[in-house]
Amino acid sequence: MNEAGNAIPGEISAATRLRLWTILIIVIVFYLVTQFGVGLYTDFLWFEHLGLESVFLTSFLARIVVGLAVAIPFAVLFWVNTLIARWQSVRNVLFFSEDTLVAQGFVKWAVWGVGLFLAWGVGTAASNNWLFFLRFLNQQPFGLADPVFNMDVGFYVFSLPLYNFIQNWLIIALFLSLIGTVAVYALAQQNNLAEGRVVLLPHVQLHLSILGGLIFLTFALGHWLDLFDLMYSDRGVAFGASYTDISVSMPALWSMVIVAVVAALILFANIIFRRAALSLMAVFIWIVVGIIGTGLIPGIVQRYVVEPNELARETPYIEHNIRLTSIAYGLDKIQEQDFTKVEPLTQEAVAANQTTLQNIRLWDYRPLQQTYQQIQSIRLYYRFYDVDLDRYVINGQLRQVALAARELDKSQLQSPTWVTQKMQFTHGYGVVVNPINEVTGEGLPQLWVKDLPPESSVGISIDRPEIYYGEATDDYVFVNTSEREFNYPSGDQNVFTNYEGSGGVVLDSYVKRLAFALRLADTNMLLSQEFTDQSRVLLHRQIAGRVQEVAPFLQYDRDPYLVIGDDNHLYWIQDAYTTSDLFPYAEPIGGINYIRNSVKIVIDAYDGSLTFYVVDEDPLIKSYAAIFPRLFTPMDQMPDWVRAHLRYPEDIFRIQARLYQTYHMRDVNVFYNKEDLWQVPNETFAGGAQPVEPYYVILKLPGEAKSEFALIQPFTPNNKDNLIAWLAARSDGESYGQLVTYRFPKQELIFGPLQIEGRIDQNPEISSQITLWDQGGSEVIRGNLLVLPIDNALLYVEPLYLRAETGQIPELKRVILASGDRIVMEETLAEALVALFEGGADELLTTPGAPTIDEPSTTGEASTTDQGTTSADTTQPASTGDTSTADLADKDIAELAQIASDHYEAAQRALQKGDWTTYGQELDKMEEALNALIELTGGQ
């Protein structure tokens, strides 16, 4: 306004400014509420419906406390230093003009504003490290000390990260305070700076010397912490502190600590002497010692002292690396056994390992997934994203099966409206299950569970086949609305359903609907009339994202697998790992150097409920359990049916197998020279070479009494193709988690997968048949070549699939078996076994009419026995009759010889039929007759 009180044209009135400020504040508040408040509120509702609100509150309060604990001291430190600088500048008015004094009024408000902004930024960044503080407060001992400082490993895992965080925070806080202080002093001397001169006043030297001294004390703390970081040095031949690190870098770091402390004392002394040269000298000495002590000298020593005598210098440190790497990855628990002699596969071994043969995996998961998609997707909008391997007891027999969930693929909906995607098509439906060794006459898998609704031929019932939570279910949906949910198609009609589970957040108020509408950026939630007070929103439905949302501090296996519970519901089992990258001396792999499969998570596919079972109480999971006591459930509360489906996870097994290729060498000389380095062998798959993947099998491990579910991985010597060993991870009962290695004799040639592939290609009958198929408008897919140990023998199994060039369904057409010097190819596994024993290496038997363990019975139902024969086959009496041991005592030599011969012939007939039970019984009777004959002849 002018002197008369009239408004000056263009000037904003006070009322207008007030309105503008009001609008600005409303916009800021609305932004903060929508950006943070809505997210927090909806997150709390989501955790609350799972009964895990304590997990949310613990992490949320920890973030707040850590953020404030860092931001407040930072703001105080920044404001104290910058306001002191302003106060000192105002007191010394000698160098100020009127304009400068006016500017200092602005500086006051700028200091408060900048300090608040920086404190918010630093506090927000620090709050993301809330877990450092909670793990520090709940740390657990490992009971293992490092070999250099004799500190428990828990110090490195729980304490060291927090100490490094504090040191970094101090550096940031002091440097930002220094920059702010210098800026205030520089503003006070803007007139001198404009004239090109700088006057360093005594009070400025005093203030900057104090800040510089504090910074150098923080540097000293950092150098002391750097001593422990030597445990992660990669300078030497093995990971961890090496000869150079211990002999040179460690003394150099201690020197840096001393120099930094001395530099700080010199800067503090400069408060009295007030000579800039002293400060510059201290900084210069610190820089020189750092360059020489931590850079130049260690490099010279490593090159001219260590490398010429590397093994002698590094021996104790290599030992540390081998020992601690083995402990960090659980390699020290591997039981090592010698596979002393590899013998040809015998019929007796086949009879004694019927469970293994009944569960040979003929269906590779990749062709099987394509087959599922073609014959069981039913509709375009269903998809099988993965095939899981597991085991079930069927008719009293342990059987390995392939199982896949039929999930919903909404990208294939013909009318993808908001209502159809969010309210009608809400879930997948049902599963497909087939034994991994059975094939129909058309070369397709023999399905035990199939179709919509699920039908089972072996007594596997599924009462709740709806899949609201799955591997690929990555969107949100609404249930219990006035719209009917599509359940599954039935002919030309659709079957509808209403959700009856407890999953999802109940939208029983308009506030909740508004909050989720803002959260999901979905205005249709507010406009739709389909919602009721019982409506629910289902979020985080993808298994991987769901568990990550609850427990982001765990790492997760890439392959959750589906199981059918004893309540006939569907459940996902997700393996979780506790990991660290701070285990001393342990070799890093994939960003970690410590791992344990500590947790198994069971997720209900219908309501999304989660149960975190602790299966390995390592120090990290103990710490997390102390932080989140209501999240984890002890192993002893796990239901028996869940235990029966636990399997050793593949991701940790791959890591252990990869490291074991090197770390099975415990001798330092052998390790250093890599004399016995292993590798994963290659195989031929779908026309190309690839590494052999670990595979789940049911087999009887050497020396064990019964068959079990295991994950195995063969090894070959580095740059060679012959087998050298195989690693097995056990999954059943009390043996769960045990790792066993079987080493083959080095003096024998044991064929590896690629060598067997080469022998297959060299077989004229097999190679010519494959070539003929490939040239006839079809594509031959060579499945995984499995190496199966059976007693002291090895059986190699490779399925062949045939797919028309214009088709999408791979059909299993042949089974190739190899053992010893024999290779055969037949239509079925049973025929191939017969050919393996009777036909020699080149004779191919064709008996398609004979019942085999691969073929279903003529009724289309599952076989009544696990040998694949009908009940009439298994009850047919042997032609030799039933001779007891007592009866054999009354026979003469000729009679005993005839009885043994009759039982042998009966065993051969059973073998050709694939009747393994009768085959084993006849061999036992033959053995009794032969023993009686030996006793009668006196062993002659």
PDB file of C-alpha atoms in Angstrom, residues 42-189:
ATOM      1  CA  THR A  42      -4.480 -49.774   4.396  1.00  0.00           C
ATOM      2  CA  ASP A  43      -1.278 -51.638   5.265  1.00  0.00           C
ATOM      3  CA  PHE A  44      -2.421 -51.870   8.871  1.00  0.00           C
ATOM      4  CA  LEU A  45      -5.818 -53.201   7.800  1.00  0.00           C
ATOM      5  CA  TRP A  46      -4.115 -55.821   5.629  1.00  0.00           C
ATOM      6  CA  PHE A  47      -1.783 -56.989   8.406  1.00  0.00           C
ATOM      7  CA  GLU A  48      -4.662 -56.923  10.868  1.00  0.00           C
ATOM      8  CA  HIS A  49      -6.833 -59.285   8.802  1.00  0.00           C
ATOM      9  CA  LEU A  50      -3.927 -61.754   8.848  1.00  0.00           C
ATOM     10  CA  GLY A  51      -3.578 -61.445  12.615  1.00  0.00           C
ATOM     11  CA  LEU A  52      -0.108 -59.953  12.130  1.00  0.00           C
ATOM     12  CA  GLU A  53      -0.727 -56.356  13.182  1.00  0.00           C
ATOM     13  CA  SER A  54       2.109 -56.717  15.719  1.00  0.00           C
ATOM     14  CA  VAL A  55       4.530 -57.237  12.821  1.00  0.00           C
ATOM     15  CA  PHE A  56       3.319 -54.053  11.155  1.00  0.00           C
ATOM     16  CA  LEU A  57       3.414 -52.020  14.373  1.00  0.00           C
ATOM     17  CA  THR A  58       6.895 -53.275  15.302  1.00  0.00           C
ATOM     18  CA  SER A  59       8.399 -52.268  11.979  1.00  0.00           C
ATOM     19  CA  PHE A  60       6.420 -49.000  11.798  1.00  0.00           C
ATOM     20  CA  LEU A  61       7.366 -47.863  15.309  1.00  0.00           C
ATOM     21  CA  ALA A  62      10.964 -48.918  14.729  1.00  0.00           C
ATOM     22  CA  ARG A  63      11.095 -46.739  11.619  1.00  0.00           C
ATOM     23  CA  ILE A  64       9.678 -43.774  13.540  1.00  0.00           C
ATOM     24  CA  VAL A  65      12.026 -44.202  16.503  1.00  0.00           C
ATOM     25  CA  VAL A  66      15.122 -44.709  14.348  1.00  0.00           C
ATOM     26  CA  GLY A  67      14.204 -41.802  12.088  1.00  0.00           C
ATOM     27  CA  LEU A  68      13.709 -39.459  15.047  1.00  0.00           C
ATOM     28  CA  ALA A  69      16.776 -40.799  16.877  1.00  0.00           C
ATOM     29  CA  VAL A  70      18.884 -39.864  13.864  1.00  0.00           C
ATOM     30  CA  ALA A  71      17.092 -36.729  12.683  1.00  0.00           C
ATOM     31  CA  ILE A  72      16.889 -34.899  16.028  1.00  0.00           C
ATOM     32  CA  PRO A  73      20.615 -35.124  16.926  1.00  0.00           C
ATOM     33  CA  PHE A  74      21.466 -34.191  13.359  1.00  0.00           C
ATOM     34  CA  ALA A  75      19.202 -31.123  13.449  1.00  0.00           C
ATOM     35  CA  VAL A  76      20.598 -30.067  16.820  1.00  0.00           C
ATOM     36  CA  LEU A  77      24.185 -30.452  15.600  1.00  0.00           C
ATOM     37  CA  PHE A  78      23.476 -28.543  12.388  1.00  0.00           C
ATOM     38  CA  TRP A  79      21.527 -25.747  14.079  1.00  0.00           C
ATOM     39  CA  VAL A  80      24.019 -25.294  16.913  1.00  0.00           C
ATOM     40  CA  ASN A  81      26.941 -24.895  14.514  1.00  0.00           C
ATOM     41  CA  THR A  82      25.215 -22.696  11.926  1.00  0.00           C
ATOM     42  CA  LEU A  83      23.489 -20.487  14.502  1.00  0.00           C
ATOM     43  CA  ILE A  84      26.770 -20.044  16.382  1.00  0.00           C
ATOM     44  CA  ALA A  85      28.347 -19.020  13.081  1.00  0.00           C
ATOM     45  CA  ARG A  86      25.558 -16.492  12.479  1.00  0.00           C
ATOM     46  CA  TRP A  87      25.810 -15.151  16.038  1.00  0.00           C
ATOM     47  CA  GLN A  88      29.584 -14.768  15.703  1.00  0.00           C
ATOM     48  CA  SER A  89      29.169 -13.039  12.353  1.00  0.00           C
ATOM     49  CA  VAL A  90      26.609 -10.562  13.686  1.00  0.00           C
ATOM     50  CA  ARG A  91      28.848  -9.744  16.701  1.00  0.00           C
ATOM     51  CA  ASN A  92      31.761  -8.904  14.429  1.00  0.00           C
ATOM     52  CA  VAL A  93      30.119  -6.083  12.451  1.00  0.00           C
ATOM     53  CA  LEU A  94      33.409  -4.708  11.224  1.00  0.00           C
ATOM     54  CA  PHE A  95      33.036  -6.523   7.936  1.00  0.00           C
ATOM     55  CA  PHE A  96      29.316  -5.967   7.446  1.00  0.00           C
ATOM     56  CA  SER A  97      27.461  -3.438   5.341  1.00  0.00           C
ATOM     57  CA  GLU A  98      23.817  -2.606   5.844  1.00  0.00           C
ATOM     58  CA  ASP A  99      22.862  -5.029   3.087  1.00  0.00           C
ATOM     59  CA  THR A 100      24.816  -7.820   4.776  1.00  0.00           C
ATOM     60  CA  LEU A 101      23.072  -7.223   8.090  1.00  0.00           C
ATOM     61  CA  VAL A 102      19.703  -7.417   6.316  1.00  0.00           C
ATOM     62  CA  ALA A 103      20.825 -10.674   4.668  1.00  0.00           C
ATOM     63  CA  GLN A 104      21.671 -12.129   8.075  1.00  0.00           C
ATOM     64  CA  GLY A 105      18.007 -11.892   8.961  1.00  0.00           C
ATOM     65  CA  PHE A 106      17.279 -14.148   6.021  1.00  0.00           C
ATOM     66  CA  VAL A 107      20.117 -16.472   7.094  1.00  0.00           C
ATOM     67  CA  LYS A 108      18.375 -17.116  10.409  1.00  0.00           C
ATOM     68  CA  TRP A 109      15.274 -18.464   8.730  1.00  0.00           C
ATOM     69  CA  ALA A 110      17.310 -20.251   6.060  1.00  0.00           C
ATOM     70  CA  VAL A 111      19.289 -22.060   8.775  1.00  0.00           C
ATOM     71  CA  TRP A 112      16.121 -23.301  10.436  1.00  0.00           C
ATOM     72  CA  GLY A 113      14.581 -24.338   7.117  1.00  0.00           C
ATOM     73  CA  VAL A 114      17.667 -26.038   5.686  1.00  0.00           C
ATOM     74  CA  GLY A 115      18.325 -27.825   8.965  1.00  0.00           C
ATOM     75  CA  LEU A 116      14.767 -29.109   9.096  1.00  0.00           C
ATOM     76  CA  PHE A 117      14.892 -30.273   5.488  1.00  0.00           C
ATOM     77  CA  LEU A 118      18.245 -32.034   5.895  1.00  0.00           C
ATOM     78  CA  ALA A 119      17.138 -33.642   9.168  1.00  0.00           C
ATOM     79  CA  TRP A 120      14.030 -34.981   7.439  1.00  0.00           C
ATOM     80  CA  GLY A 121      16.113 -36.410   4.598  1.00  0.00           C
ATOM     81  CA  VAL A 122      18.727 -37.958   6.874  1.00  0.00           C
ATOM     82  CA  GLY A 123      16.083 -39.330   9.237  1.00  0.00           C
ATOM     83  CA  THR A 124      14.025 -40.806   6.398  1.00  0.00           C
ATOM     84  CA  ALA A 125      17.081 -42.507   4.922  1.00  0.00           C
ATOM     85  CA  ALA A 126      18.101 -43.811   8.348  1.00  0.00           C
ATOM     86  CA  SER A 127      14.632 -45.192   9.071  1.00  0.00           C
ATOM     87  CA  ASN A 128      15.124 -47.695   6.236  1.00  0.00           C
ATOM     88  CA  ASN A 129      17.860 -49.264   8.373  1.00  0.00           C
ATOM     89  CA  TRP A 130      15.536 -49.909  11.307  1.00  0.00           C
ATOM     90  CA  LEU A 131      16.391 -53.605  11.229  1.00  0.00           C
ATOM     91  CA  PHE A 132      20.049 -52.851  12.082  1.00  0.00           C
ATOM     92  CA  PHE A 133      18.935 -51.479  15.427  1.00  0.00           C
ATOM     93  CA  LEU A 134      16.456 -54.237  16.246  1.00  0.00           C
ATOM     94  CA  ARG A 135      18.899 -56.994  15.313  1.00  0.00           C
ATOM     95  CA  PHE A 136      21.570 -55.316  17.423  1.00  0.00           C
ATOM     96  CA  LEU A 137      19.229 -55.193  20.408  1.00  0.00           C
ATOM     97  CA  ASN A 138      18.208 -58.839  19.872  1.00  0.00           C
ATOM     98  CA  GLN A 139      21.508 -60.305  18.742  1.00  0.00           C
ATOM     99  CA  GLN A 140      22.345 -63.958  19.317  1.00  0.00           C
ATOM    100  CA  PRO A 141      25.781 -65.587  19.581  1.00  0.00           C
ATOM    101  CA  PHE A 142      26.959 -67.962  16.863  1.00  0.00           C
ATOM    102  CA  GLY A 143      29.284 -69.775  19.250  1.00  0.00           C
ATOM    103  CA  LEU A 144      32.067 -69.409  16.689  1.00  0.00           C
ATOM    104  CA  ALA A 145      34.981 -66.955  16.843  1.00  0.00           C
ATOM    105  CA  ASP A 146      36.890 -65.490  13.927  1.00  0.00           C
ATOM    106  CA  PRO A 147      40.539 -66.595  13.741  1.00  0.00           C
ATOM    107  CA  VAL A 148      42.057 -63.097  13.756  1.00  0.00           C
ATOM    108  CA  PHE A 149      40.326 -60.960  16.385  1.00  0.00           C
ATOM    109  CA  ASN A 150      38.680 -63.837  18.268  1.00  0.00           C
ATOM    110  CA  MET A 151      35.315 -62.085  18.028  1.00  0.00           C
ATOM    111  CA  ASP A 152      32.104 -64.099  17.871  1.00  0.00           C
ATOM    112  CA  VAL A 153      30.573 -64.150  14.401  1.00  0.00           C
ATOM    113  CA  GLY A 154      27.535 -62.484  15.951  1.00  0.00           C
ATOM    114  CA  PHE A 155      29.637 -59.324  16.351  1.00  0.00           C
ATOM    115  CA  TYR A 156      30.094 -59.134  12.564  1.00  0.00           C
ATOM    116  CA  VAL A 157      26.489 -60.006  11.734  1.00  0.00           C
ATOM    117  CA  PHE A 158      24.642 -57.993  14.395  1.00  0.00           C
ATOM    118  CA  SER A 159      26.947 -55.297  15.820  1.00  0.00           C
ATOM    119  CA  LEU A 160      29.304 -54.249  13.031  1.00  0.00           C
ATOM    120  CA  PRO A 161      26.525 -53.037  10.660  1.00  0.00           C
ATOM    121  CA  LEU A 162      25.193 -50.708  13.361  1.00  0.00           C
ATOM    122  CA  TYR A 163      28.652 -49.393  14.230  1.00  0.00           C
ATOM    123  CA  ASN A 164      29.333 -48.651  10.564  1.00  0.00           C
ATOM    124  CA  PHE A 165      25.952 -46.945  10.292  1.00  0.00           C
ATOM    125  CA  ILE A 166      26.703 -44.713  13.276  1.00  0.00           C
ATOM    126  CA  GLN A 167      30.135 -43.821  11.926  1.00  0.00           C
ATOM    127  CA  ASN A 168      28.699 -42.945   8.514  1.00  0.00           C
ATOM    128  CA  TRP A 169      25.957 -40.886  10.147  1.00  0.00           C
ATOM    129  CA  LEU A 170      28.535 -38.934  12.172  1.00  0.00           C
ATOM    130  CA  ILE A 171      30.569 -38.217   9.045  1.00  0.00           C
ATOM    131  CA  ILE A 172      27.490 -36.970   7.164  1.00  0.00           C
ATOM    132  CA  ALA A 173      26.246 -34.897  10.098  1.00  0.00           C
ATOM    133  CA  LEU A 174      29.629 -33.269  10.755  1.00  0.00           C
ATOM    134  CA  PHE A 175      30.369 -32.564   7.090  1.00  0.00           C
ATOM    135  CA  LEU A 176      26.945 -31.034   6.471  1.00  0.00           C
ATOM    136  CA  SER A 177      27.373 -28.951   9.616  1.00  0.00           C
ATOM    137  CA  LEU A 178      30.804 -27.897   8.393  1.00  0.00           C
ATOM    138  CA  ILE A 179      29.396 -26.925   4.991  1.00  0.00           C
ATOM    139  CA  GLY A 180      26.567 -24.964   6.586  1.00  0.00           C
ATOM    140  CA  THR A 181      28.944 -23.215   8.956  1.00  0.00           C
ATOM    141  CA  VAL A 182      31.346 -22.259   6.185  1.00  0.00           C
ATOM    142  CA  ALA A 183      28.416 -20.963   4.101  1.00  0.00           C
ATOM    143  CA  VAL A 184      27.279 -18.654   6.944  1.00  0.00           C
ATOM    144  CA  TYR A 185      30.792 -17.332   7.481  1.00  0.00           C
ATOM    145  CA  ALA A 186      31.263 -16.878   3.731  1.00  0.00           C
ATOM    146  CA  LEU A 187      28.005 -14.901   3.520  1.00  0.00           C
ATOM    147  CA  ALA A 188      29.271 -12.654   6.300  1.00  0.00           C
ATOM    148  CA  GLN A 189      32.349 -11.881   4.177  1.00  0.00           C
TER     149      GLN A 189
END
